[in-house]
mmCIF file with all atom_site columns, N, CA and C in Angstrom:
data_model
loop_
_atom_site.group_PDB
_atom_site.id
_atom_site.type_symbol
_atom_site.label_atom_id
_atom_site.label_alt_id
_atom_site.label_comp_id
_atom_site.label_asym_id
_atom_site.label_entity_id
_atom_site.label_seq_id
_atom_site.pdbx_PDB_ins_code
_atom_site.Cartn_x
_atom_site.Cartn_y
_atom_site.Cartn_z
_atom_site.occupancy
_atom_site.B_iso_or_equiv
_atom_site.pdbx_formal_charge
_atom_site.auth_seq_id
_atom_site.auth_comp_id
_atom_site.auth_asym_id
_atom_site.auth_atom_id
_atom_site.pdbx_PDB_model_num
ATOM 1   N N  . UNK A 1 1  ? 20.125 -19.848 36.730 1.00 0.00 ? 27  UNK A N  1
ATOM 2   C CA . UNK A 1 1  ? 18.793 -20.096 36.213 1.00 0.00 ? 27  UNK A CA 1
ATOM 3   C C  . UNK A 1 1  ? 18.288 -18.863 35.456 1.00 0.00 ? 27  UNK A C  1
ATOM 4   N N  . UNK A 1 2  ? 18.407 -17.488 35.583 1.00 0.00 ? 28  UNK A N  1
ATOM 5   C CA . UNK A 1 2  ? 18.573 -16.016 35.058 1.00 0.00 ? 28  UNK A CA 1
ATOM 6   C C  . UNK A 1 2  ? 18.738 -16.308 34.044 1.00 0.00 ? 28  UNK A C  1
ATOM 7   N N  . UNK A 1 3  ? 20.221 -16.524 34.266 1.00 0.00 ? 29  UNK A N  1
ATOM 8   C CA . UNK A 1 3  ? 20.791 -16.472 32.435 1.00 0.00 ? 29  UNK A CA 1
ATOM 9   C C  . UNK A 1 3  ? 20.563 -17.461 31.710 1.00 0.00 ? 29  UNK A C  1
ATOM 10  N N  . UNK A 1 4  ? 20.217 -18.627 32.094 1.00 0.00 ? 30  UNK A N  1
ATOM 11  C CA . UNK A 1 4  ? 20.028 -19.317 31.139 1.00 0.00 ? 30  UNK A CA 1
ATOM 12  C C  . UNK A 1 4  ? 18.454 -19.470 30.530 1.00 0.00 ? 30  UNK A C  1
ATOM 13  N N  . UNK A 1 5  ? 17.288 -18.520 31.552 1.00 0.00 ? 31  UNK A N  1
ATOM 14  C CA . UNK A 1 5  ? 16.097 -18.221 31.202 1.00 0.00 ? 31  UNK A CA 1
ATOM 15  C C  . UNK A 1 5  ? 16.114 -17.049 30.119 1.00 0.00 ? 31  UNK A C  1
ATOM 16  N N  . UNK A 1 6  ? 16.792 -16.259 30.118 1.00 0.00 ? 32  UNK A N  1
ATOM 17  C CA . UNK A 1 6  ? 16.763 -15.028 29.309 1.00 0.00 ? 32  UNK A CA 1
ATOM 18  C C  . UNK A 1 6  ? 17.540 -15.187 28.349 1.00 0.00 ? 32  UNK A C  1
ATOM 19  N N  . UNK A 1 7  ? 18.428 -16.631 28.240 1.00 0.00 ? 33  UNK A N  1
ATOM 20  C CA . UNK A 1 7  ? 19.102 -16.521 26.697 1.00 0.00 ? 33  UNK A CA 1
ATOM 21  C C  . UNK A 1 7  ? 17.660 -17.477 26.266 1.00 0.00 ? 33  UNK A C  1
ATOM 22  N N  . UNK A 1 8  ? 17.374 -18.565 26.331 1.00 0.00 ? 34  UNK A N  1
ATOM 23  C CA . UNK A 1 8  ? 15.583 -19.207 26.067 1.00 0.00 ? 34  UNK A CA 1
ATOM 24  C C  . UNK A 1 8  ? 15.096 -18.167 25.119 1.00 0.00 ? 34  UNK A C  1
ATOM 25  N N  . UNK A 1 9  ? 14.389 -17.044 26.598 1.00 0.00 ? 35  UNK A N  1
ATOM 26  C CA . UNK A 1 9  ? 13.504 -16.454 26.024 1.00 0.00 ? 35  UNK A CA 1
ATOM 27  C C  . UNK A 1 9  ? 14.259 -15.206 24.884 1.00 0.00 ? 35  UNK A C  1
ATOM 28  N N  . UNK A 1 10 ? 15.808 -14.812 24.709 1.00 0.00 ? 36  UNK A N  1
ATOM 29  C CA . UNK A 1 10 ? 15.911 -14.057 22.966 1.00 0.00 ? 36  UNK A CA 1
ATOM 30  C C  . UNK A 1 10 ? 15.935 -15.342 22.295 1.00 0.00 ? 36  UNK A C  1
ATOM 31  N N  . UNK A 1 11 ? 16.349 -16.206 22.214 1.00 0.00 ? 37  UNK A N  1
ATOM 32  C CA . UNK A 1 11 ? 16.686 -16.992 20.816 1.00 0.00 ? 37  UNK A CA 1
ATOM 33  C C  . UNK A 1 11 ? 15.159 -17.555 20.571 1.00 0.00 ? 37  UNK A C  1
ATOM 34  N N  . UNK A 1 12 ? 14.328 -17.616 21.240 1.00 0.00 ? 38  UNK A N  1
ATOM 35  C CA . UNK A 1 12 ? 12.893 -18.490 20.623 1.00 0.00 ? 38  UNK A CA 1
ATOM 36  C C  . UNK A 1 12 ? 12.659 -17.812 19.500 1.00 0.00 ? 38  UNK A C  1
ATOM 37  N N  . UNK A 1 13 ? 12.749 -16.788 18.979 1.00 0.00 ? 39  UNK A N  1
ATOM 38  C CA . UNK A 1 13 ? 11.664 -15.896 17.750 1.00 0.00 ? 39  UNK A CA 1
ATOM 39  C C  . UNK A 1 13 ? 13.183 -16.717 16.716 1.00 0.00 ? 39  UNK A C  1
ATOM 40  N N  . UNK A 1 14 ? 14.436 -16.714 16.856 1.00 0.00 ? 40  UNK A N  1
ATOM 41  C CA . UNK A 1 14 ? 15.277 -17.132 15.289 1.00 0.00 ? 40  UNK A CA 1
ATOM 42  C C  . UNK A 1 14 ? 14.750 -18.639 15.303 1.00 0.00 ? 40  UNK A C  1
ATOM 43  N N  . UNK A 1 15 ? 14.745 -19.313 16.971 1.00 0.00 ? 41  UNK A N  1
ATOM 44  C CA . UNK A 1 15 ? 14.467 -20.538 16.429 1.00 0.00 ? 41  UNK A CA 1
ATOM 45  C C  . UNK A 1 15 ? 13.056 -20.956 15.961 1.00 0.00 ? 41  UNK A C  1
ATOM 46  N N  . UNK A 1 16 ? 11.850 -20.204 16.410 1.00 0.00 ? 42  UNK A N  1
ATOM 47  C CA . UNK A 1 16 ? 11.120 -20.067 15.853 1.00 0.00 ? 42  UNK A CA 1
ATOM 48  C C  . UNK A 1 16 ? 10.521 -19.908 14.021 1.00 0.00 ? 42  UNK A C  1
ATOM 49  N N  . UNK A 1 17 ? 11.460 -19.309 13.410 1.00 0.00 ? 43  UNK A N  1
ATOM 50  C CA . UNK A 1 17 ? 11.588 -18.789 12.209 1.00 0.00 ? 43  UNK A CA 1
ATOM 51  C C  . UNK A 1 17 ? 12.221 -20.046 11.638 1.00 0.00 ? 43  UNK A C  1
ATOM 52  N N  . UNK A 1 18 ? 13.508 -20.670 12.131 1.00 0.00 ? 44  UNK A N  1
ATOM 53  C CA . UNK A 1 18 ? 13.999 -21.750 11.551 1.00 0.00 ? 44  UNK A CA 1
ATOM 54  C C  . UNK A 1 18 ? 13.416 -23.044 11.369 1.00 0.00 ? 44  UNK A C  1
ATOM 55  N N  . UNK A 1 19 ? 12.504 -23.270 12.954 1.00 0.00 ? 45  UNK A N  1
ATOM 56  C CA . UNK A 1 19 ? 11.772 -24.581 12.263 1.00 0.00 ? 45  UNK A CA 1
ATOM 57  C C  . UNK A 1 19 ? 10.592 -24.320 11.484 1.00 0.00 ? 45  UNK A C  1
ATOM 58  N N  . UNK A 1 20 ? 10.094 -23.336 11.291 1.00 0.00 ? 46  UNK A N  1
ATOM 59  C CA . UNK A 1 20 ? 8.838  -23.110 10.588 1.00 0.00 ? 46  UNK A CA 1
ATOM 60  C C  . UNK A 1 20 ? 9.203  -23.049 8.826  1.00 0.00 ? 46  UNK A C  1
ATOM 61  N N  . UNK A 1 21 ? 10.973 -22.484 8.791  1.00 0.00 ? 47  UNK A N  1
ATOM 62  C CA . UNK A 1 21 ? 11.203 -22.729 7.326  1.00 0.00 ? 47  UNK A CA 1
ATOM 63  C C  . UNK A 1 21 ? 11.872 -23.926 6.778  1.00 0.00 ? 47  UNK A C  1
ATOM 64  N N  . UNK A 1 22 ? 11.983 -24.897 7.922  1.00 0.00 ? 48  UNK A N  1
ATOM 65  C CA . UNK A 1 22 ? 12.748 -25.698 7.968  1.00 0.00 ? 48  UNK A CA 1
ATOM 66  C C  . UNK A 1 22 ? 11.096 -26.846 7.576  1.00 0.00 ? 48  UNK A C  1
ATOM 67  N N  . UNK A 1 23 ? 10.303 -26.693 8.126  1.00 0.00 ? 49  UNK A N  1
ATOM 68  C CA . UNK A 1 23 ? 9.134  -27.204 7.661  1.00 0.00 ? 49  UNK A CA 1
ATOM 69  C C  . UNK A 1 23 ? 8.457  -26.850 6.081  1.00 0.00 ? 49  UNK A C  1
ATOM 70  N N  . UNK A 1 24 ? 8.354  -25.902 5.597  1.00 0.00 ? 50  UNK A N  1
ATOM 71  C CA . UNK A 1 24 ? 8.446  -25.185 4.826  1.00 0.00 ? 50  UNK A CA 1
ATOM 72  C C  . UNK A 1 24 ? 8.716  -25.952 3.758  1.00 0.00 ? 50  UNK A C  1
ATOM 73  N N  . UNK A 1 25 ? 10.161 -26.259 4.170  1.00 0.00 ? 51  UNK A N  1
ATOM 74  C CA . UNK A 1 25 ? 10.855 -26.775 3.203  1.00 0.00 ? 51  UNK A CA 1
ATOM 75  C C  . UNK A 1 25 ? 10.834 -28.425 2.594  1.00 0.00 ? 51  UNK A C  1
ATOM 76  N N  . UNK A 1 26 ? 10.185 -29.025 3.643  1.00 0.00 ? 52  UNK A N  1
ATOM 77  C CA . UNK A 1 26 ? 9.964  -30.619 4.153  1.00 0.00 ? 52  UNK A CA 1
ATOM 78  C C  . UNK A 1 26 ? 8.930  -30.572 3.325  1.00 0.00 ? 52  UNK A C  1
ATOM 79  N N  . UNK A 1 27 ? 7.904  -29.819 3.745  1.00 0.00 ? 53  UNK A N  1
ATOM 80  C CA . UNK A 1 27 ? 6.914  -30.073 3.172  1.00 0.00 ? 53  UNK A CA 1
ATOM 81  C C  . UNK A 1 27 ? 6.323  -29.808 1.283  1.00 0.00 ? 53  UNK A C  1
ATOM 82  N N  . UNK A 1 28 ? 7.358  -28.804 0.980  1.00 0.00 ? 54  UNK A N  1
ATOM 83  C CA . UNK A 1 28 ? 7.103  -28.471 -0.645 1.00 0.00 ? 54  UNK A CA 1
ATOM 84  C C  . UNK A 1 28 ? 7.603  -29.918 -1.053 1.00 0.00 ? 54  UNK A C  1
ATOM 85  N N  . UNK A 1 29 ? 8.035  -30.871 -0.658 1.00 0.00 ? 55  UNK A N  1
ATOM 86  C CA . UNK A 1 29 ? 8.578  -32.108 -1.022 1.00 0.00 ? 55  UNK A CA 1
ATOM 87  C C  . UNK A 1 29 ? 7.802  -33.286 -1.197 1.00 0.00 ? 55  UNK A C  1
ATOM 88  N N  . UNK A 1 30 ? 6.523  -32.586 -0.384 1.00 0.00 ? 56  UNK A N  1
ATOM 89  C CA . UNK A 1 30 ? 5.433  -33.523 -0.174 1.00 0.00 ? 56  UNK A CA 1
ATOM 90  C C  . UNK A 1 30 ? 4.306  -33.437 -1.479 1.00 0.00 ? 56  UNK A C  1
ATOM 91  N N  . UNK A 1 31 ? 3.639  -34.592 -2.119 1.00 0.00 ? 57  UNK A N  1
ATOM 92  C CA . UNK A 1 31 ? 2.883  -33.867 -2.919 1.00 0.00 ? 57  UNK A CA 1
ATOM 93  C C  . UNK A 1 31 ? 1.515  -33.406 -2.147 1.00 0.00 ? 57  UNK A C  1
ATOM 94  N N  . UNK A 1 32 ? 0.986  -33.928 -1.639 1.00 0.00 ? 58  UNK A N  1
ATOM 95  C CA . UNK A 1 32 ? -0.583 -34.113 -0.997 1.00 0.00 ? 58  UNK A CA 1
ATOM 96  C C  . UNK A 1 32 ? -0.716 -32.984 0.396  1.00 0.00 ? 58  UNK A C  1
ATOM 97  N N  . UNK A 1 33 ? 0.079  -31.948 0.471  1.00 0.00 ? 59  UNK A N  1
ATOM 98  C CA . UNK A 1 33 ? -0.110 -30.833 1.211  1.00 0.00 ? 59  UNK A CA 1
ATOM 99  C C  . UNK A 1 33 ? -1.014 -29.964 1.061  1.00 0.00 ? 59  UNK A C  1
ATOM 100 N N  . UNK A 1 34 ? -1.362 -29.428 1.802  1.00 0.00 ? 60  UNK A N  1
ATOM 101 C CA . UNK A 1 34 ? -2.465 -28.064 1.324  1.00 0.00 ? 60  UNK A CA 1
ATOM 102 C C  . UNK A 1 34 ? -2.298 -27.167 2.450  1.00 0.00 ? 60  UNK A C  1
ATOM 103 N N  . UNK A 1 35 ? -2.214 -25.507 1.578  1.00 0.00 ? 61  UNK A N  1
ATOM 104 C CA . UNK A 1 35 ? -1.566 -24.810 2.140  1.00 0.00 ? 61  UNK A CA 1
ATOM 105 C C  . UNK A 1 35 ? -2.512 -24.365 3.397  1.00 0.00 ? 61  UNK A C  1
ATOM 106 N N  . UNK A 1 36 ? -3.456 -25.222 3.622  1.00 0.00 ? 62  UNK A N  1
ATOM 107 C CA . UNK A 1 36 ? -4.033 -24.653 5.284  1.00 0.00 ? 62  UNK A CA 1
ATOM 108 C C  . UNK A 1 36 ? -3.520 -25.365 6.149  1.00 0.00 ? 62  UNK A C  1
ATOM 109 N N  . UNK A 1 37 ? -3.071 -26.977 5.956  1.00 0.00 ? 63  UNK A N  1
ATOM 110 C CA . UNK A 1 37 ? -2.278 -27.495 6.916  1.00 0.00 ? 63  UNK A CA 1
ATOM 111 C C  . UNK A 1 37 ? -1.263 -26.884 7.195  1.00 0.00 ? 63  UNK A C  1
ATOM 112 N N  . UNK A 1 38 ? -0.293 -26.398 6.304  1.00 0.00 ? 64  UNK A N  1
ATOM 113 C CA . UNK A 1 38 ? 1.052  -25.552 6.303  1.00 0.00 ? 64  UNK A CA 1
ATOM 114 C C  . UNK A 1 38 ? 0.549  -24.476 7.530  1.00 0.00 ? 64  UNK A C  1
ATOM 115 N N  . UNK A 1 39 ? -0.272 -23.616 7.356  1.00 0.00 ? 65  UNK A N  1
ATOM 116 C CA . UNK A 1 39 ? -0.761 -22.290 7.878  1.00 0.00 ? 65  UNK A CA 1
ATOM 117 C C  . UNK A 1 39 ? -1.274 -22.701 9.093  1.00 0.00 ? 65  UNK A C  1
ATOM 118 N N  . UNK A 1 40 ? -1.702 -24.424 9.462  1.00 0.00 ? 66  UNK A N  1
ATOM 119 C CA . UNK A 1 40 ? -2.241 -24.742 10.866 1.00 0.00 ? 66  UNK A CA 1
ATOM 120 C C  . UNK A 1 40 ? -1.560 -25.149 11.818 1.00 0.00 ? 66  UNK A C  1
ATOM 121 N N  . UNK A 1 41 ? -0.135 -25.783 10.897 1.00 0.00 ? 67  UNK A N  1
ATOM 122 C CA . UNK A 1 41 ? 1.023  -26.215 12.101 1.00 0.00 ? 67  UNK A CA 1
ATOM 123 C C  . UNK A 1 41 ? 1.794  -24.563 12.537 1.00 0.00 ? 67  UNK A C  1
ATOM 124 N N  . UNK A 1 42 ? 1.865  -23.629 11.198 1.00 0.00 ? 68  UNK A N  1
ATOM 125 C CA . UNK A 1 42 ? 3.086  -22.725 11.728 1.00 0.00 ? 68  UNK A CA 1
ATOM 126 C C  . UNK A 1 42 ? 2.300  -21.997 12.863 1.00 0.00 ? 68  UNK A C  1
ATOM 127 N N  . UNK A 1 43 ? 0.837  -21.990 12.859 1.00 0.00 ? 69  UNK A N  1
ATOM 128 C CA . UNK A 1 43 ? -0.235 -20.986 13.617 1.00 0.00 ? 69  UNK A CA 1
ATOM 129 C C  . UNK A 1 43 ? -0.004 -21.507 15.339 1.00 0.00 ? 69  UNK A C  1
ATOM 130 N N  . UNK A 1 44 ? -0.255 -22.863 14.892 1.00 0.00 ? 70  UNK A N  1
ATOM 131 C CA . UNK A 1 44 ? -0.299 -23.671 16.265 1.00 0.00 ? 70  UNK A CA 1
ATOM 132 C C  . UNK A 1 44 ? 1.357  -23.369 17.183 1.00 0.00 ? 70  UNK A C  1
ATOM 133 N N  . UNK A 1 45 ? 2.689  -23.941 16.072 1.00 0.00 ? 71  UNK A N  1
ATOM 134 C CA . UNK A 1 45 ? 3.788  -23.518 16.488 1.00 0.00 ? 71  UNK A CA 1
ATOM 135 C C  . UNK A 1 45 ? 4.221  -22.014 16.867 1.00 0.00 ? 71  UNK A C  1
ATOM 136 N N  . UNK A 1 46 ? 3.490  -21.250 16.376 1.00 0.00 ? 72  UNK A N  1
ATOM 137 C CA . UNK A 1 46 ? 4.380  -19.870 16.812 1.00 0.00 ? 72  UNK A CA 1
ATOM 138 C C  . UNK A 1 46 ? 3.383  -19.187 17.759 1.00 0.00 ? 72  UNK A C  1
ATOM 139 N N  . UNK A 1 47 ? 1.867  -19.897 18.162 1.00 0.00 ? 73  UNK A N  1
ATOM 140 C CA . UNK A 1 47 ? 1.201  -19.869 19.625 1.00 0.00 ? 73  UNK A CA 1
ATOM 141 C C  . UNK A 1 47 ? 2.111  -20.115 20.618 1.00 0.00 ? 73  UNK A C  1
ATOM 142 N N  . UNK A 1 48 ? 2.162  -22.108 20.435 1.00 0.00 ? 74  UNK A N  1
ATOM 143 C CA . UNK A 1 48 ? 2.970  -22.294 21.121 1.00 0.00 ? 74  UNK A CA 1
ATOM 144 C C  . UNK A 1 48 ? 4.376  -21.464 21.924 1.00 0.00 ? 74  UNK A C  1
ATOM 145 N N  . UNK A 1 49 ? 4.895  -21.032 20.984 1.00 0.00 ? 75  UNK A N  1
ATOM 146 C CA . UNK A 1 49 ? 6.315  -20.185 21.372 1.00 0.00 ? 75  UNK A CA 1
ATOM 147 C C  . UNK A 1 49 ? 5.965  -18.997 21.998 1.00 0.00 ? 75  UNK A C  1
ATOM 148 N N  . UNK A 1 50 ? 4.993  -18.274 21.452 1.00 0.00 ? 76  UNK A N  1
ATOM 149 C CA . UNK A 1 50 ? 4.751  -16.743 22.304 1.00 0.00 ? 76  UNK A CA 1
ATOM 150 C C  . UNK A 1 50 ? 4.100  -17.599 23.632 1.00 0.00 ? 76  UNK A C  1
ATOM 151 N N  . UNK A 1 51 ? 3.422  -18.102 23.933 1.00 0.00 ? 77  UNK A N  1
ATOM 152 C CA . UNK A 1 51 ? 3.163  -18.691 24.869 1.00 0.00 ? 77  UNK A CA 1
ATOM 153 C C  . UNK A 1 51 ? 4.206  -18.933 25.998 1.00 0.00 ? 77  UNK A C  1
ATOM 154 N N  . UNK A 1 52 ? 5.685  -19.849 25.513 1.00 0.00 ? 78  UNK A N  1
ATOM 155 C CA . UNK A 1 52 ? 6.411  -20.279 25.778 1.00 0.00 ? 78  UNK A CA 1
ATOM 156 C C  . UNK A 1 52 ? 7.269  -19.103 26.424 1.00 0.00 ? 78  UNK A C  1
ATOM 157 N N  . UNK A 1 53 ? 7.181  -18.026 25.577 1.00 0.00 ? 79  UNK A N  1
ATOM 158 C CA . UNK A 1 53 ? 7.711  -16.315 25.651 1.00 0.00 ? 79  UNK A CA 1
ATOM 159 C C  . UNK A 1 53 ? 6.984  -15.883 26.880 1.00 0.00 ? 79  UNK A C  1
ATOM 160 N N  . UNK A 1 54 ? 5.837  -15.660 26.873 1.00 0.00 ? 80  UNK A N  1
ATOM 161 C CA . UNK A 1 54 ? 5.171  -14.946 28.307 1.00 0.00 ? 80  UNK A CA 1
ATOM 162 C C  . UNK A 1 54 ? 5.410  -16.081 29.317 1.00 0.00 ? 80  UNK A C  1
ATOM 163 N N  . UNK A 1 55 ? 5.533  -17.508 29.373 1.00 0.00 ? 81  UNK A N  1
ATOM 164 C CA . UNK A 1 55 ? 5.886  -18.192 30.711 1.00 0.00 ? 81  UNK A CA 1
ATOM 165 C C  . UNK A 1 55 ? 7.440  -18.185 30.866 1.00 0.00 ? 81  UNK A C  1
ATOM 166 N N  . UNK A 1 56 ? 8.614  -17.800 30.420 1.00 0.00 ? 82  UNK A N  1
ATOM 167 C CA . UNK A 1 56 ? 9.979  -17.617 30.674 1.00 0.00 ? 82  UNK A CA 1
ATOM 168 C C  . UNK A 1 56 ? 9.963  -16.061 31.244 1.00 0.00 ? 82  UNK A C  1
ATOM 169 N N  . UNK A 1 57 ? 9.146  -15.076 30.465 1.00 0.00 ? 83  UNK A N  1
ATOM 170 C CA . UNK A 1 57 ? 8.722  -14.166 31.291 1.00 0.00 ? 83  UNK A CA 1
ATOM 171 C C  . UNK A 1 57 ? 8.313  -13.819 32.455 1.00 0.00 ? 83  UNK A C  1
ATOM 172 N N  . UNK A 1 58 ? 7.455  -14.115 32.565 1.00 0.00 ? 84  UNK A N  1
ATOM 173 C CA . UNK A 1 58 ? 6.954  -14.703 34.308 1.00 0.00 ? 84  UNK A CA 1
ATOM 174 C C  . UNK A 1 58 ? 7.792  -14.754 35.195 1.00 0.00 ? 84  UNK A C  1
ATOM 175 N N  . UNK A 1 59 ? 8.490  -16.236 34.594 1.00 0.00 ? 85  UNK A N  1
ATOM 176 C CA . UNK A 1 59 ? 9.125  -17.022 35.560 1.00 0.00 ? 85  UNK A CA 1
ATOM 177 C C  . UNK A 1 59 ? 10.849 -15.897 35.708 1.00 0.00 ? 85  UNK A C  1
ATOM 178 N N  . UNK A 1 60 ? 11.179 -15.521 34.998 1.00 0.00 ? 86  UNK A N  1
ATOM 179 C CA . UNK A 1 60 ? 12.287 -15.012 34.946 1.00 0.00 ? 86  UNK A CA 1
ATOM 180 C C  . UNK A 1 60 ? 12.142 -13.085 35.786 1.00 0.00 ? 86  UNK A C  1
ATOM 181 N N  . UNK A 1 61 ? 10.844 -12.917 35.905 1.00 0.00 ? 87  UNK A N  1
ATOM 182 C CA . UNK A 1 61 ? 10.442 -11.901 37.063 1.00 0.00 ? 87  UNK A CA 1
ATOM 183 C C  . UNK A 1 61 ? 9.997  -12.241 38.457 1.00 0.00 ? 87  UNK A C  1
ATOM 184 N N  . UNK A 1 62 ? 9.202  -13.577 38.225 1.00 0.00 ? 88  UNK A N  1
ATOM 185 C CA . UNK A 1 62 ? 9.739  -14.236 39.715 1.00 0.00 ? 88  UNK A CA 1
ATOM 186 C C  . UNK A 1 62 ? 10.452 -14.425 40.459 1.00 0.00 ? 88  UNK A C  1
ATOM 187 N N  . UNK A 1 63 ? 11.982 -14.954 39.714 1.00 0.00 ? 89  UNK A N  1
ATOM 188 C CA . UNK A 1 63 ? 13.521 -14.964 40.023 1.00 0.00 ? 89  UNK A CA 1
ATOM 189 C C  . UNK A 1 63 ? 13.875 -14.100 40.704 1.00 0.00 ? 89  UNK A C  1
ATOM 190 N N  . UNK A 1 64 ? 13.580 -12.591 39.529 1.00 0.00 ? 90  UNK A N  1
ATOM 191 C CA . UNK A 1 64 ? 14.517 -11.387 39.656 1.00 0.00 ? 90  UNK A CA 1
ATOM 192 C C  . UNK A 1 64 ? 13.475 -10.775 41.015 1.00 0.00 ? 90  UNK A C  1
ATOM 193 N N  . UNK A 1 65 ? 12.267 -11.149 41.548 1.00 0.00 ? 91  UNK A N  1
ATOM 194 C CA . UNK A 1 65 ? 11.396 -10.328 42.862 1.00 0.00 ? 91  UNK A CA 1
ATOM 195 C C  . UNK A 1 65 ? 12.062 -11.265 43.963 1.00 0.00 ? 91  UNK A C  1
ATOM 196 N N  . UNK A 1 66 ? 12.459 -12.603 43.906 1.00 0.00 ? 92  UNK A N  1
ATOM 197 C CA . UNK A 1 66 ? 12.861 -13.148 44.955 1.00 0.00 ? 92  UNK A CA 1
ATOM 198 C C  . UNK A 1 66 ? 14.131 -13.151 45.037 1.00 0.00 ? 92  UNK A C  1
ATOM 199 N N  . UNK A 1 67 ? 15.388 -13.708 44.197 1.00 0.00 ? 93  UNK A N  1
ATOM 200 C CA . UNK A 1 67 ? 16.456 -12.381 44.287 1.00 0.00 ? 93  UNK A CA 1
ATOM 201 C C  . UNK A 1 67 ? 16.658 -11.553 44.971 1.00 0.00 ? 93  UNK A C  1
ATOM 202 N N  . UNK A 1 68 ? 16.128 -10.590 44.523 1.00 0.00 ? 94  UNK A N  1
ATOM 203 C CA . UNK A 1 68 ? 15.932 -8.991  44.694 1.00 0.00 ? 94  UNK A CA 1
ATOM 204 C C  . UNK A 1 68 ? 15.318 -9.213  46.038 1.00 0.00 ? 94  UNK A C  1
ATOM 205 N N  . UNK A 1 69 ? 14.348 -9.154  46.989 1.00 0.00 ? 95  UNK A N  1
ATOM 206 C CA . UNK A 1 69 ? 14.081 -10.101 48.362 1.00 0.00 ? 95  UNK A CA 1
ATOM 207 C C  . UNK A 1 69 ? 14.896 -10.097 48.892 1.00 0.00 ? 95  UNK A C  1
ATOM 208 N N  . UNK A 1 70 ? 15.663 -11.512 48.615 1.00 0.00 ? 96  UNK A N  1
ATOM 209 C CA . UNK A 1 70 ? 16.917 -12.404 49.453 1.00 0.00 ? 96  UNK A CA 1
ATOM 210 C C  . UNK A 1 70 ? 17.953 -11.246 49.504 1.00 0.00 ? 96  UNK A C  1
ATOM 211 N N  . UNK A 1 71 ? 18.420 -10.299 48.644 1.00 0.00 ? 97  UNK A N  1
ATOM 212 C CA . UNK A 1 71 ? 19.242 -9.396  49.108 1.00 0.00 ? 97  UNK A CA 1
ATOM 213 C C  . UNK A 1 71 ? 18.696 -8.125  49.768 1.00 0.00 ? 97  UNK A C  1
ATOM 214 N N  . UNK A 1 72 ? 17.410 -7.922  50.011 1.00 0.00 ? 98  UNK A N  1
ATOM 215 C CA . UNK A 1 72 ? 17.223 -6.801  51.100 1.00 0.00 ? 98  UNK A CA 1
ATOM 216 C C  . UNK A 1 72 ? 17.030 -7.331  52.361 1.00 0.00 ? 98  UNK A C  1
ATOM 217 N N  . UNK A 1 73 ? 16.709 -8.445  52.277 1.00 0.00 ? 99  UNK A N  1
ATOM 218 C CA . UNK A 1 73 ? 16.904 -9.024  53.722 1.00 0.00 ? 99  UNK A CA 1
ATOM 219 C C  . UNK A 1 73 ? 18.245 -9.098  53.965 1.00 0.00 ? 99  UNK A C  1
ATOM 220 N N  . UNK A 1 74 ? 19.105 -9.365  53.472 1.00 0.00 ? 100 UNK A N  1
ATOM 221 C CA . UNK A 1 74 ? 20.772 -9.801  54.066 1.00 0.00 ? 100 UNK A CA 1
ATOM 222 C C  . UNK A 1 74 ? 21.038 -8.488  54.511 1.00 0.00 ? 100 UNK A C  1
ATOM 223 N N  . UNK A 1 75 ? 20.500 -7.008  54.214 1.00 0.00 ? 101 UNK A N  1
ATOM 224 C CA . UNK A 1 75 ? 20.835 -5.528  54.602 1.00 0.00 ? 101 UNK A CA 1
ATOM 225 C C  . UNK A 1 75 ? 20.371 -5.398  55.440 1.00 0.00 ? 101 UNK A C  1
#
């Protein structure tokens, strides 16, 4: 659960970057866009993710205090 929390939390910022240019790109396709909608989804999406960043955080120091616990008790 470690490792697979701490690979999550490096790859969010590339995948982060990818769907936002990946939108980017969807959307110059569109005619009837305006660049504050553009600026309100990427704002909302890359909240979302730092968000997403401090709760894998958390949770992935929770792990490592109870962990870390369970093996001073076994001593």
């Amino acid at each position: 659960m470690f490792i697979v929390l701490a690979i999550i939390a490096l790859t969010l910022n590339p995948i982060t970057h990818k769907l936002s240019g990946l939108y980017a790109e969807h959307s110059t396709r569109m005619e009837n866009i305006d660049t504050s909608d553009f600026l309100q989804v990427y704002g909302w999406m890359t909240s979302g993710i730092y968000f997403s960043r401090w709760l894998i955080l958390m949770t992935l120091s929770i792990l490592f205090i109870k962990k870390l616990n369970g093996i001073e008790n076994k001593n």
